[in-house]
Amino acid sequence: MGRNYWCEFCNRGFADILSVRKKHLKSSQHLRAKKLYYDSFKDAATILQEESTKNPCHRFFKTGHCDFGDNCRYSHKDVMQLKRETENNSSMKTIDIDKINNWVEKWKKKHKDIYDEKPKYRLPSGFPPPSQLPVSLQPPLENVSFPTQDWV
């Protein structure tokens, strides 16, 4: 029995034949499902920017349904509601750098022993003496120090 290919976007499986897979990946059903998946990760500001360029869909706002669905070239989103969500999200995203730096300093003081002592290298039990090991498995030299990088 041959291998099967499972498309995570479409929740559909089929025979893993190159021509069949390419045909599926180019299909409108797959492209629509993939777009919906990635659109679900967009933040309110990006959606607002995209939807504000479109005119509102009159059919959708009158009846609550549009025959074109996601393929409609008009906007099905309420721009005012998106603006409120964007304002709410922007106020929540302020980061207090001083608060973070204070927390890091406290953490370093609390875990000072981790930063003070050098790591001790021990060979696993059953290994031959270091002189008989290949160079790649030998422990590092005691007096050699490697530069450390500060990520701040």
Short mmCIF file of C-alpha atoms in Angstrom, two decimals:
data_model
loop_
_atom_site.label_atom_id
_atom_site.label_comp_id
_atom_site.label_asym_id
_atom_site.label_seq_id
_atom_site.Cartn_x
_atom_site.Cartn_y
_atom_site.Cartn_z
CA MET A 1 0.00 0.00 0.00
CA GLY A 2 1.37 3.44 -0.95
CA ARG A 3 2.01 6.40 1.27
CA ASN A 4 -0.68 8.93 1.96
CA TYR A 5 -0.30 12.70 2.05
CA TRP A 6 -2.31 14.61 4.66
CA CYS A 7 -3.01 18.29 4.07
CA GLU A 8 -3.23 20.09 7.41
CA PHE A 9 -4.98 23.10 5.87
CA CYS A 10 -7.77 21.13 4.17
CA ASN A 11 -7.95 18.22 6.67
CA ARG A 12 -7.86 15.88 3.72
CA GLY A 13 -5.73 12.91 2.80
CA PHE A 14 -4.87 11.42 -0.56
CA ALA A 15 -2.26 9.28 -2.30
CA ASP A 16 1.21 10.78 -2.13
CA ILE A 17 1.84 10.95 -5.85
CA LEU A 18 3.75 14.00 -7.02
CA SER A 19 1.26 15.02 -9.71
CA VAL A 20 -1.73 14.58 -7.36
CA ARG A 21 -0.03 16.56 -4.57
CA LYS A 22 0.94 19.41 -6.94
CA LYS A 23 -2.61 19.53 -8.29
CA HIS A 24 -3.99 19.74 -4.75
CA LEU A 25 -1.52 22.44 -3.67
CA LYS A 26 -2.55 24.59 -6.65
CA SER A 27 -6.29 24.03 -6.17
CA SER A 28 -8.52 26.92 -5.14
CA GLN A 29 -9.85 24.92 -2.16
CA HIS A 30 -6.33 24.49 -0.74
CA LEU A 31 -5.28 28.09 -1.42
CA ARG A 32 -8.45 29.38 0.28
CA ALA A 33 -7.95 27.12 3.32
CA LYS A 34 -4.29 28.14 3.59
CA LYS A 35 -5.19 31.84 3.39
CA LEU A 36 -7.84 31.44 6.11
CA TYR A 37 -5.34 29.64 8.33
CA TYR A 38 -2.70 32.35 8.06
CA ASP A 39 -5.27 35.14 8.33
CA SER A 40 -6.30 33.76 11.71
CA PHE A 41 -2.92 34.87 13.10
CA LYS A 42 -3.18 38.50 11.98
CA ASP A 43 -3.51 41.16 14.64
CA ALA A 44 -6.30 43.74 14.70
CA ALA A 45 -4.09 46.54 13.32
CA THR A 46 -3.19 44.55 10.18
CA ILE A 47 -6.80 43.51 9.61
CA LEU A 48 -7.92 47.12 10.08
CA GLN A 49 -5.38 48.33 7.54
CA GLU A 50 -6.54 45.76 4.97
CA GLU A 51 -10.28 46.17 5.59
CA SER A 52 -10.24 49.99 5.62
CA THR A 53 -9.22 50.01 1.95
CA LYS A 54 -12.31 47.96 0.99
CA ASN A 55 -15.88 49.22 0.69
CA PRO A 56 -18.43 47.58 3.04
CA CYS A 57 -20.48 44.68 1.68
CA HIS A 58 -24.07 45.98 1.68
CA ARG A 59 -25.58 42.50 1.27
CA PHE A 60 -23.65 41.18 4.28
CA PHE A 61 -24.60 44.09 6.55
CA LYS A 62 -28.29 43.95 5.50
CA THR A 63 -28.87 40.19 5.69
CA GLY A 64 -25.88 38.92 7.69
CA HIS A 65 -24.98 36.61 4.79
CA CYS A 66 -23.06 37.03 1.55
CA ASP A 67 -23.11 34.45 -1.25
CA PHE A 68 -19.46 35.15 -2.05
CA GLY A 69 -18.27 34.42 1.52
CA ASP A 70 -14.51 34.80 1.94
CA ASN A 71 -14.10 35.47 -1.78
CA CYS A 72 -16.15 38.69 -1.61
CA ARG A 73 -14.15 41.72 -2.67
CA TYR A 74 -16.03 43.91 -0.19
CA SER A 75 -15.43 44.06 3.54
CA HIS A 76 -17.48 41.93 5.94
CA LYS A 77 -15.83 43.46 9.03
CA ASP A 78 -17.05 46.39 11.09
CA VAL A 79 -14.27 48.98 10.77
CA MET A 80 -15.31 50.85 13.94
CA GLN A 81 -15.11 47.67 16.00
CA LEU A 82 -11.66 46.91 14.54
CA LYS A 83 -10.50 50.42 15.49
CA ARG A 84 -11.64 49.87 19.10
CA GLU A 85 -9.85 46.49 19.22
CA THR A 86 -6.68 48.08 17.84
CA GLU A 87 -6.80 50.83 20.48
CA ASN A 88 -7.37 48.28 23.26
CA ASN A 89 -4.52 46.07 22.05
CA SER A 90 -2.10 48.97 21.61
CA SER A 91 -2.63 50.11 25.20
CA MET A 92 -1.97 46.57 26.47
CA LYS A 93 1.33 46.19 24.58
CA THR A 94 3.34 48.78 26.49
CA ILE A 95 6.37 47.12 28.01
CA ASP A 96 8.05 48.50 31.10
CA ILE A 97 11.76 47.89 30.43
CA ASP A 98 12.78 49.01 33.94
CA LYS A 99 10.47 46.43 35.48
CA ILE A 100 11.98 43.68 33.31
CA ASN A 101 15.55 44.78 34.07
CA ASN A 102 14.80 44.81 37.82
CA TRP A 103 13.39 41.30 37.60
CA VAL A 104 16.47 40.08 35.72
CA GLU A 105 18.81 41.62 38.33
CA LYS A 106 16.86 40.00 41.17
CA TRP A 107 16.94 36.66 39.37
CA LYS A 108 20.71 36.92 38.83
CA LYS A 109 21.25 37.71 42.54
CA LYS A 110 19.07 34.78 43.54
CA HIS A 111 20.87 32.40 41.17
CA LYS A 112 24.35 33.83 41.67
CA ASP A 113 25.88 30.37 42.16
CA ILE A 114 25.01 29.47 38.56
CA TYR A 115 26.98 32.41 37.19
CA ASP A 116 29.97 32.13 39.54
CA GLU A 117 31.07 28.57 39.06
CA LYS A 118 32.34 27.17 35.80
CA PRO A 119 30.65 24.07 34.44
CA LYS A 120 32.38 20.86 35.43
CA TYR A 121 32.83 18.37 32.66
CA ARG A 122 32.62 14.72 33.55
CA LEU A 123 32.89 11.82 31.19
CA PRO A 124 30.12 9.23 31.32
CA SER A 125 30.88 6.02 33.14
CA GLY A 126 32.35 3.38 30.88
CA PHE A 127 34.30 5.86 28.77
CA PRO A 128 38.02 5.19 28.31
CA PRO A 129 40.51 7.67 29.80
CA PRO A 130 40.58 11.09 28.05
CA SER A 131 43.95 10.37 26.45
CA GLN A 132 42.41 7.47 24.50
CA LEU A 133 39.37 9.45 23.26
CA PRO A 134 39.21 11.16 19.87
CA VAL A 135 39.75 14.92 19.99
CA SER A 136 36.05 15.65 19.47
CA LEU A 137 35.13 13.75 22.67
CA GLN A 138 37.91 15.01 24.91
CA PRO A 139 36.83 17.43 27.65
CA PRO A 140 37.89 21.07 27.19
CA LEU A 141 41.16 22.25 28.68
CA GLU A 142 40.98 23.70 32.18
CA ASN A 143 42.89 26.94 31.55
CA VAL A 144 41.20 27.88 28.26
CA SER A 145 38.30 30.31 28.53
CA PHE A 146 35.85 30.93 25.74
CA PRO A 147 34.38 34.40 25.22
CA THR A 148 30.88 34.87 26.56
CA GLN A 149 28.25 36.90 24.78
CA ASP A 150 25.96 39.35 26.52
CA TRP A 151 22.54 39.31 24.83
CA VAL A 152 21.35 42.65 26.15
#
